[in-house]
mmCIF file of C-alpha atoms in Angstrom:
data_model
loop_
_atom_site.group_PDB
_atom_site.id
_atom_site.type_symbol
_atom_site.label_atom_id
_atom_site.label_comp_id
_atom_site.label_asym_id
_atom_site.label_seq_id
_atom_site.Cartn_x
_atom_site.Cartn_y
_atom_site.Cartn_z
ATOM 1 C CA UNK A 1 16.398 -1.784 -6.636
ATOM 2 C CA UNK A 2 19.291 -0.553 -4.543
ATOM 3 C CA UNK A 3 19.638 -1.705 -1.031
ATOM 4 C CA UNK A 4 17.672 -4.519 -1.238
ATOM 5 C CA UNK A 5 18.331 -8.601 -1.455
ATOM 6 C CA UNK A 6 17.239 -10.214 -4.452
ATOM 7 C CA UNK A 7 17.563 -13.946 -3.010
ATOM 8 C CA UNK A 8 14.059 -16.255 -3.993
ATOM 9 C CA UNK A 9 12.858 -18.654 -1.883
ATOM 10 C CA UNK A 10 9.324 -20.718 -2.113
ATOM 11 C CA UNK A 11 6.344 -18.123 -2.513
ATOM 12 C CA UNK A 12 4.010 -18.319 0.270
ATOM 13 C CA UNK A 13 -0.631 -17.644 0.020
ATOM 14 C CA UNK A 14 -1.490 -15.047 2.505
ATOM 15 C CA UNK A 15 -4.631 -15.367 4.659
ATOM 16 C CA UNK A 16 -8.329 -14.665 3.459
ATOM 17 C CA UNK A 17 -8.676 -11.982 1.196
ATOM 18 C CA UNK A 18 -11.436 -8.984 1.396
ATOM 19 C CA UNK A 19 -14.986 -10.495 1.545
ATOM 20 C CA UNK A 20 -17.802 -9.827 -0.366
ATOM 21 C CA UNK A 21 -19.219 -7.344 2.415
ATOM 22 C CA UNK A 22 -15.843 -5.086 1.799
ATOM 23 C CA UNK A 23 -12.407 -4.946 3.225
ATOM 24 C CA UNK A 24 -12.594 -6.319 7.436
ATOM 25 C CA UNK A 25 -9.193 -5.727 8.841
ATOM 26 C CA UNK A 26 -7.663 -4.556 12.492
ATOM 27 C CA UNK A 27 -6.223 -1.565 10.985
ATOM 28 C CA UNK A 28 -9.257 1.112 10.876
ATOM 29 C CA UNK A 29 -6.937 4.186 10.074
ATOM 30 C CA UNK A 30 -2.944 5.247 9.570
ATOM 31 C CA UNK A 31 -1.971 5.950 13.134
ATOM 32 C CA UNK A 32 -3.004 2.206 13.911
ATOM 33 C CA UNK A 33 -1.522 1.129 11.003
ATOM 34 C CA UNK A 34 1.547 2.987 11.637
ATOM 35 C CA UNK A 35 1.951 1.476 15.041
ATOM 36 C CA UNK A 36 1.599 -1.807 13.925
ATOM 37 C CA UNK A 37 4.994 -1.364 11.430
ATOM 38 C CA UNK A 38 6.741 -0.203 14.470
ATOM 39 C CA UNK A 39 6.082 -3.055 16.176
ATOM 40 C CA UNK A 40 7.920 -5.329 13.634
ATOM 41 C CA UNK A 41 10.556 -7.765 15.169
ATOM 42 C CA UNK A 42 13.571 -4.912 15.911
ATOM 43 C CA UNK A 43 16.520 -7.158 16.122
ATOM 44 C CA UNK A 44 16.285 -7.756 12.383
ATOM 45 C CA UNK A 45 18.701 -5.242 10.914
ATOM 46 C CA UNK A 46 17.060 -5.369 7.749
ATOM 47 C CA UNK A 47 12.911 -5.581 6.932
ATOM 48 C CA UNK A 48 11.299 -7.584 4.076
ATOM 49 C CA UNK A 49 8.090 -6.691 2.241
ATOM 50 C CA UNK A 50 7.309 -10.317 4.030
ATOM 51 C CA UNK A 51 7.933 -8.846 7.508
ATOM 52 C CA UNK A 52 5.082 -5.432 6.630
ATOM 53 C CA UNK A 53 2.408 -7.949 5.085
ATOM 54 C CA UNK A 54 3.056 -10.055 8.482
ATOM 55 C CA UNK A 55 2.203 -7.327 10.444
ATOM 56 C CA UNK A 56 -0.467 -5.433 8.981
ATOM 57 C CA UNK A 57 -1.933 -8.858 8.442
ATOM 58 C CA UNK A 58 -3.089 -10.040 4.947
ATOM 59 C CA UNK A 59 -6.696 -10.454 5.395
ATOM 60 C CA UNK A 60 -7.684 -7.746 3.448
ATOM 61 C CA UNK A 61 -7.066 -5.360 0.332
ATOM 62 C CA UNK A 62 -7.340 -2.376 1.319
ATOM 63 C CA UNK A 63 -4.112 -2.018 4.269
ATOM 64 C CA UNK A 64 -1.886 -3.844 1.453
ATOM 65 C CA UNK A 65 -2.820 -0.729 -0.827
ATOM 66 C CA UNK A 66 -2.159 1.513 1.997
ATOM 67 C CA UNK A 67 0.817 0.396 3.044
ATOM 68 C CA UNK A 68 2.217 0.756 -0.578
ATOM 69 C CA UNK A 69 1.215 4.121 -1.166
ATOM 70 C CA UNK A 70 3.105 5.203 2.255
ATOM 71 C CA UNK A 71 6.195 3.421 1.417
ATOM 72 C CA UNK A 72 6.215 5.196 -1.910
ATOM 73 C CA UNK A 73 5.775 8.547 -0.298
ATOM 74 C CA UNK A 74 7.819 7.930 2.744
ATOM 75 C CA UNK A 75 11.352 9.944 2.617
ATOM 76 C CA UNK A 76 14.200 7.927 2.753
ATOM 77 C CA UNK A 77 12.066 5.162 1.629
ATOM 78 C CA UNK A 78 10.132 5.884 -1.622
ATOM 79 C CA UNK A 79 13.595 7.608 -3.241
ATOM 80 C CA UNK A 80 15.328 4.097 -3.452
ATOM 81 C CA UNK A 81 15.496 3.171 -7.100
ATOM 82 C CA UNK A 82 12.813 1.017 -7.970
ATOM 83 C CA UNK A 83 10.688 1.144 -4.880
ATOM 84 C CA UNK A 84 7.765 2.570 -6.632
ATOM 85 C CA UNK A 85 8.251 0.153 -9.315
ATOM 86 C CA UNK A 86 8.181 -2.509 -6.417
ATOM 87 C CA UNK A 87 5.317 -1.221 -4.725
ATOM 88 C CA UNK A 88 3.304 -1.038 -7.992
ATOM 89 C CA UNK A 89 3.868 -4.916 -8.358
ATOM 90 C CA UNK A 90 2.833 -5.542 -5.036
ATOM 91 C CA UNK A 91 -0.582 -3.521 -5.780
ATOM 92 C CA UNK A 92 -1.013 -5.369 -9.349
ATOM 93 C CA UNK A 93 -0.863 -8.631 -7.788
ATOM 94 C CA UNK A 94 -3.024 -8.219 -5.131
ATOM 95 C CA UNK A 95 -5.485 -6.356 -7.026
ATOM 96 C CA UNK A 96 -5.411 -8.659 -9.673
ATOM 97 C CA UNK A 97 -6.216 -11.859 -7.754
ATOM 98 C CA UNK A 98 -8.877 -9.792 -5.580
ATOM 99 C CA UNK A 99 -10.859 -9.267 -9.149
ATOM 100 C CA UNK A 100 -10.306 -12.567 -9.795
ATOM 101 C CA UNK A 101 -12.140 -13.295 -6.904
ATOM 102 C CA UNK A 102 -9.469 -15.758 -5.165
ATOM 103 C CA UNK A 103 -9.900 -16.153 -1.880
ATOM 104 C CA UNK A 104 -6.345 -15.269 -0.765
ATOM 105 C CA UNK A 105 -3.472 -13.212 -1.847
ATOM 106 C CA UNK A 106 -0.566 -15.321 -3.367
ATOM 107 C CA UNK A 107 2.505 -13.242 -3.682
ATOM 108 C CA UNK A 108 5.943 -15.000 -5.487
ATOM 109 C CA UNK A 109 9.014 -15.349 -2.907
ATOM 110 C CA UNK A 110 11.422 -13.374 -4.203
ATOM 111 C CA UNK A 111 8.915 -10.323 -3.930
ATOM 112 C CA UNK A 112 8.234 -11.385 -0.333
ATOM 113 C CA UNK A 113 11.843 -11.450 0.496
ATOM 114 C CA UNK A 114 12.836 -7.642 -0.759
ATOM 115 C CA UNK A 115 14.260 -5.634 1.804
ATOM 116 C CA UNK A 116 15.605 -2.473 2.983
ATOM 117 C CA UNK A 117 17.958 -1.758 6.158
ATOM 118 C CA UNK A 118 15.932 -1.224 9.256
ATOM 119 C CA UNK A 119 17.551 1.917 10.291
ATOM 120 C CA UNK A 120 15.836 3.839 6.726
ATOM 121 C CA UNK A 121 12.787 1.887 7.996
ATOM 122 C CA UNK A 122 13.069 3.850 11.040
ATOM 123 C CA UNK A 123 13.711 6.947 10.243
ATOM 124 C CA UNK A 124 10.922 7.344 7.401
ATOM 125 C CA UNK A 125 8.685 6.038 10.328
ATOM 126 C CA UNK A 126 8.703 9.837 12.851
ATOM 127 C CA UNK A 127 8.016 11.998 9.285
ATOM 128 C CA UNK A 128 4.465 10.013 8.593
ATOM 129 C CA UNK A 129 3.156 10.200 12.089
ATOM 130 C CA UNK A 130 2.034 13.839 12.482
ATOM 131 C CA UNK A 131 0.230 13.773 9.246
ATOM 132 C CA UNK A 132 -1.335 10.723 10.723
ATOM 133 C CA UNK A 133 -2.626 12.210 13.521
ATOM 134 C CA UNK A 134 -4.293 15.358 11.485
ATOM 135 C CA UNK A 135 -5.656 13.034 8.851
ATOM 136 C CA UNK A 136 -7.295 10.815 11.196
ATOM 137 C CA UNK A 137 -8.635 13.921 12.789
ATOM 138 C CA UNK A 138 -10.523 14.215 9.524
ATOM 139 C CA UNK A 139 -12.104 10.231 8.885
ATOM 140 C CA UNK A 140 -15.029 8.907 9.701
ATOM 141 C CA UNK A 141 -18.179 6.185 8.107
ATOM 142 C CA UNK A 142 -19.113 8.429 5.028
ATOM 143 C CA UNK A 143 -21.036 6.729 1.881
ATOM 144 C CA UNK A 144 -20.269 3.421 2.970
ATOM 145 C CA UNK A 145 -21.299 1.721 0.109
ATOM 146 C CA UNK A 146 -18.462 2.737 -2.149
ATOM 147 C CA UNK A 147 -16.572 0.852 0.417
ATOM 148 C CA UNK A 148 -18.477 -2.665 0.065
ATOM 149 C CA UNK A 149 -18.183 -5.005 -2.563
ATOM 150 C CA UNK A 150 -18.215 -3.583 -6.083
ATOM 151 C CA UNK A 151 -16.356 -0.085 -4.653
ATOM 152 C CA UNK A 152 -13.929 -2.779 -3.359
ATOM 153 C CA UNK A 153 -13.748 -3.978 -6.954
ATOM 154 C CA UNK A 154 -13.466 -0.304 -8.722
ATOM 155 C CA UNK A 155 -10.684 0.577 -6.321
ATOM 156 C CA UNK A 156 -8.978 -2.894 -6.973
ATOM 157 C CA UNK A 157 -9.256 -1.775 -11.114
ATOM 158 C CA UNK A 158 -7.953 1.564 -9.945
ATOM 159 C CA UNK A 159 -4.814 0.045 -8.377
ATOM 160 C CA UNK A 160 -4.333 -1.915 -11.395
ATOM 161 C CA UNK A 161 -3.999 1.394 -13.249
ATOM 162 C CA UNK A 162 -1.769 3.448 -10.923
ATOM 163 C CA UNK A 163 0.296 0.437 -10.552
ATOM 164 C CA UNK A 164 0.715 -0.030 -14.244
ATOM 165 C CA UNK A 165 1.338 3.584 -14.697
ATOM 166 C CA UNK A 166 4.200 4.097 -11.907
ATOM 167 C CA UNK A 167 7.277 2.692 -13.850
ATOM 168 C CA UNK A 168 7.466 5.007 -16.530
ATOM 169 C CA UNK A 169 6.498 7.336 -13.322
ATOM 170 C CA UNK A 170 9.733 7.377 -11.880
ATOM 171 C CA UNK A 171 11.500 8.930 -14.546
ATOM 172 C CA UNK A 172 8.964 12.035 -14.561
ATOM 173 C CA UNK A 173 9.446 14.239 -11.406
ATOM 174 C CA UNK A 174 6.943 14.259 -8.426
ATOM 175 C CA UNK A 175 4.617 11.891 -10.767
ATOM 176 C CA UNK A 176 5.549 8.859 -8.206
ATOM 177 C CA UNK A 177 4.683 10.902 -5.203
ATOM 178 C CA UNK A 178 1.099 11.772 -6.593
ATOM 179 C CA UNK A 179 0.483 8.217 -7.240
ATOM 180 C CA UNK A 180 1.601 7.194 -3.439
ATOM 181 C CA UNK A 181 -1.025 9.728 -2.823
ATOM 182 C CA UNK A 182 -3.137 8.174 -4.825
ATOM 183 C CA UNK A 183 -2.543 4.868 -3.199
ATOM 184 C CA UNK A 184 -2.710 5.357 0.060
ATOM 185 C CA UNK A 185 -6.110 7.288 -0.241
ATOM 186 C CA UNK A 186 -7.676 4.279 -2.014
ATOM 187 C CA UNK A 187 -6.532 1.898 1.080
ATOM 188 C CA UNK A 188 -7.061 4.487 3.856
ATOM 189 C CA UNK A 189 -10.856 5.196 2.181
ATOM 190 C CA UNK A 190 -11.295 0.813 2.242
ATOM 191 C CA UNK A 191 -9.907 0.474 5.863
ATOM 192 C CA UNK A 192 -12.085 3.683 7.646
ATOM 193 C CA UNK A 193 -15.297 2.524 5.262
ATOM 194 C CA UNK A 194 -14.830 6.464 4.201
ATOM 195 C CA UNK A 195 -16.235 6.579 0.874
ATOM 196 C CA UNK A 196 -15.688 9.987 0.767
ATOM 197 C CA UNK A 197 -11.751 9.847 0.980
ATOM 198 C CA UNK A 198 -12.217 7.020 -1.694
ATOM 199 C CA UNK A 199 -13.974 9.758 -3.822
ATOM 200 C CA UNK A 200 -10.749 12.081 -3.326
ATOM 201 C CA UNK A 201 -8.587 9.528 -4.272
ATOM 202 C CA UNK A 202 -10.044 8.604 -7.512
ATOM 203 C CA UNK A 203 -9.580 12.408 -8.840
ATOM 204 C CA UNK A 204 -5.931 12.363 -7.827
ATOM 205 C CA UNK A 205 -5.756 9.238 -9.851
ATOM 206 C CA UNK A 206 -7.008 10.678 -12.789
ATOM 207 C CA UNK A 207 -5.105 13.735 -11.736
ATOM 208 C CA UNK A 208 -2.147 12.196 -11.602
ATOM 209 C CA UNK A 209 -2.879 10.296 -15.136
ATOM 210 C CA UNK A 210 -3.314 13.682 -16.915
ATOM 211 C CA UNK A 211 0.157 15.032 -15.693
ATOM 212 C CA UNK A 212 2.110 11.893 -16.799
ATOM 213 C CA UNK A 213 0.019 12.576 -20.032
ATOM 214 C CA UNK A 214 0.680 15.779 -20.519
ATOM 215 C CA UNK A 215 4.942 14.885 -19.719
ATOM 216 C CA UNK A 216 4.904 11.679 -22.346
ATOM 217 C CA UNK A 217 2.930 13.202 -24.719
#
């Protein structure tokens, strides 16, 4: 991936992971969310994938699977080369160990330490937030139980599958953005316990499946 630093260093365990009564986290839709990446340290020129886990916290599933569907969408941000395919890894990791029922989120070091110049960071920030603000408009508690533990398991299995789809993705116009989409539905419907938004993001998914199907085959 262009504009990024490739240079390892020892792989760190995150904090607890999404219990078995669903996904607890600060971060109850994207304008909070939003505020907290704005809030990362600003005399870093550059920010890591470290430096967004650290402040959206890492006690939970579903604001990891957020955040990577918004960085995939975001302008400036989701057109680098290989961010999708970064942000899928991220997802099949986390989603991974959450069906493996670990107890936190291990994620290698030289994932934690990819990077991209704060000043893109910035700018991709201003074109989320009105969207934001009309989406959260829109959530509120709705079948909550798609939102506990086994929804919190389905969505985890339908990470897994965007995630696995998005590299070939990138080569097929627009097919990235849908999964984003797709993405960041899954997490929003986890953190707002909307099970309704959940709902909408599992058609896109297998929206999103048929068009890459219909393009490779």
């Amino acid at each position: 991936m262009s504009d990024t630093e490739t240079s390892g260093y020892q792989s760190r365990e995150g904090e607890d992971a999404a219990s078995e009564e669903g996904e607890a986290s600060s971060t109850a839709n994207l304008t909070q969310l939003l505020a907290l990446l704005e809030r990362i340290e600003r005399h870093n020129p550059r920010i890591s994938v470290d430096d967004v886990l650290a402040a959206i916290g890492r006690r939970s599933f579903g604001p990891m699977l957020l955040v990577a569907g918004l960085i995939t969408l975001a302008p400036l941000i989701g057109d680098i080369p290989g961010m999708p395919t970064l942000m899928a890894l991220l997802v099949l990791l986390t989603a991974g160990q959450l069906l493996a029922g670990r107890r936190r989120f291990w994620l290698p070091g030289w994932l934690l330490k990819r990077n991209i110049s704060r000043d893109k960071f910035d700018k991709a920030l201003p074109y989320l937030k009105k969207p934001a603000r009309w989406v959260d408009k829109l959530l509120r508690v709705r079948l909550p139980w798609l939102t506990g533990y086994w929804g919190s398991r389905l969505t985890a299995l339908a990470g897994i599958a965007i995630a696995l789809a998005m590299p070939p993705m990138e080569f097929i116009p627009f097919t990235a953005n849908g999964a984003g989409l797709a993405l960041a539905l899954l997490g929003l419907g986890l953190v707002a316990r909307d099970g309704l938004v959940l709902l909408i993001g599992f058609g896109l998914t297998a929206a999103t499946f048929a068009i890459v199907g219909a393009n490779l085959f």
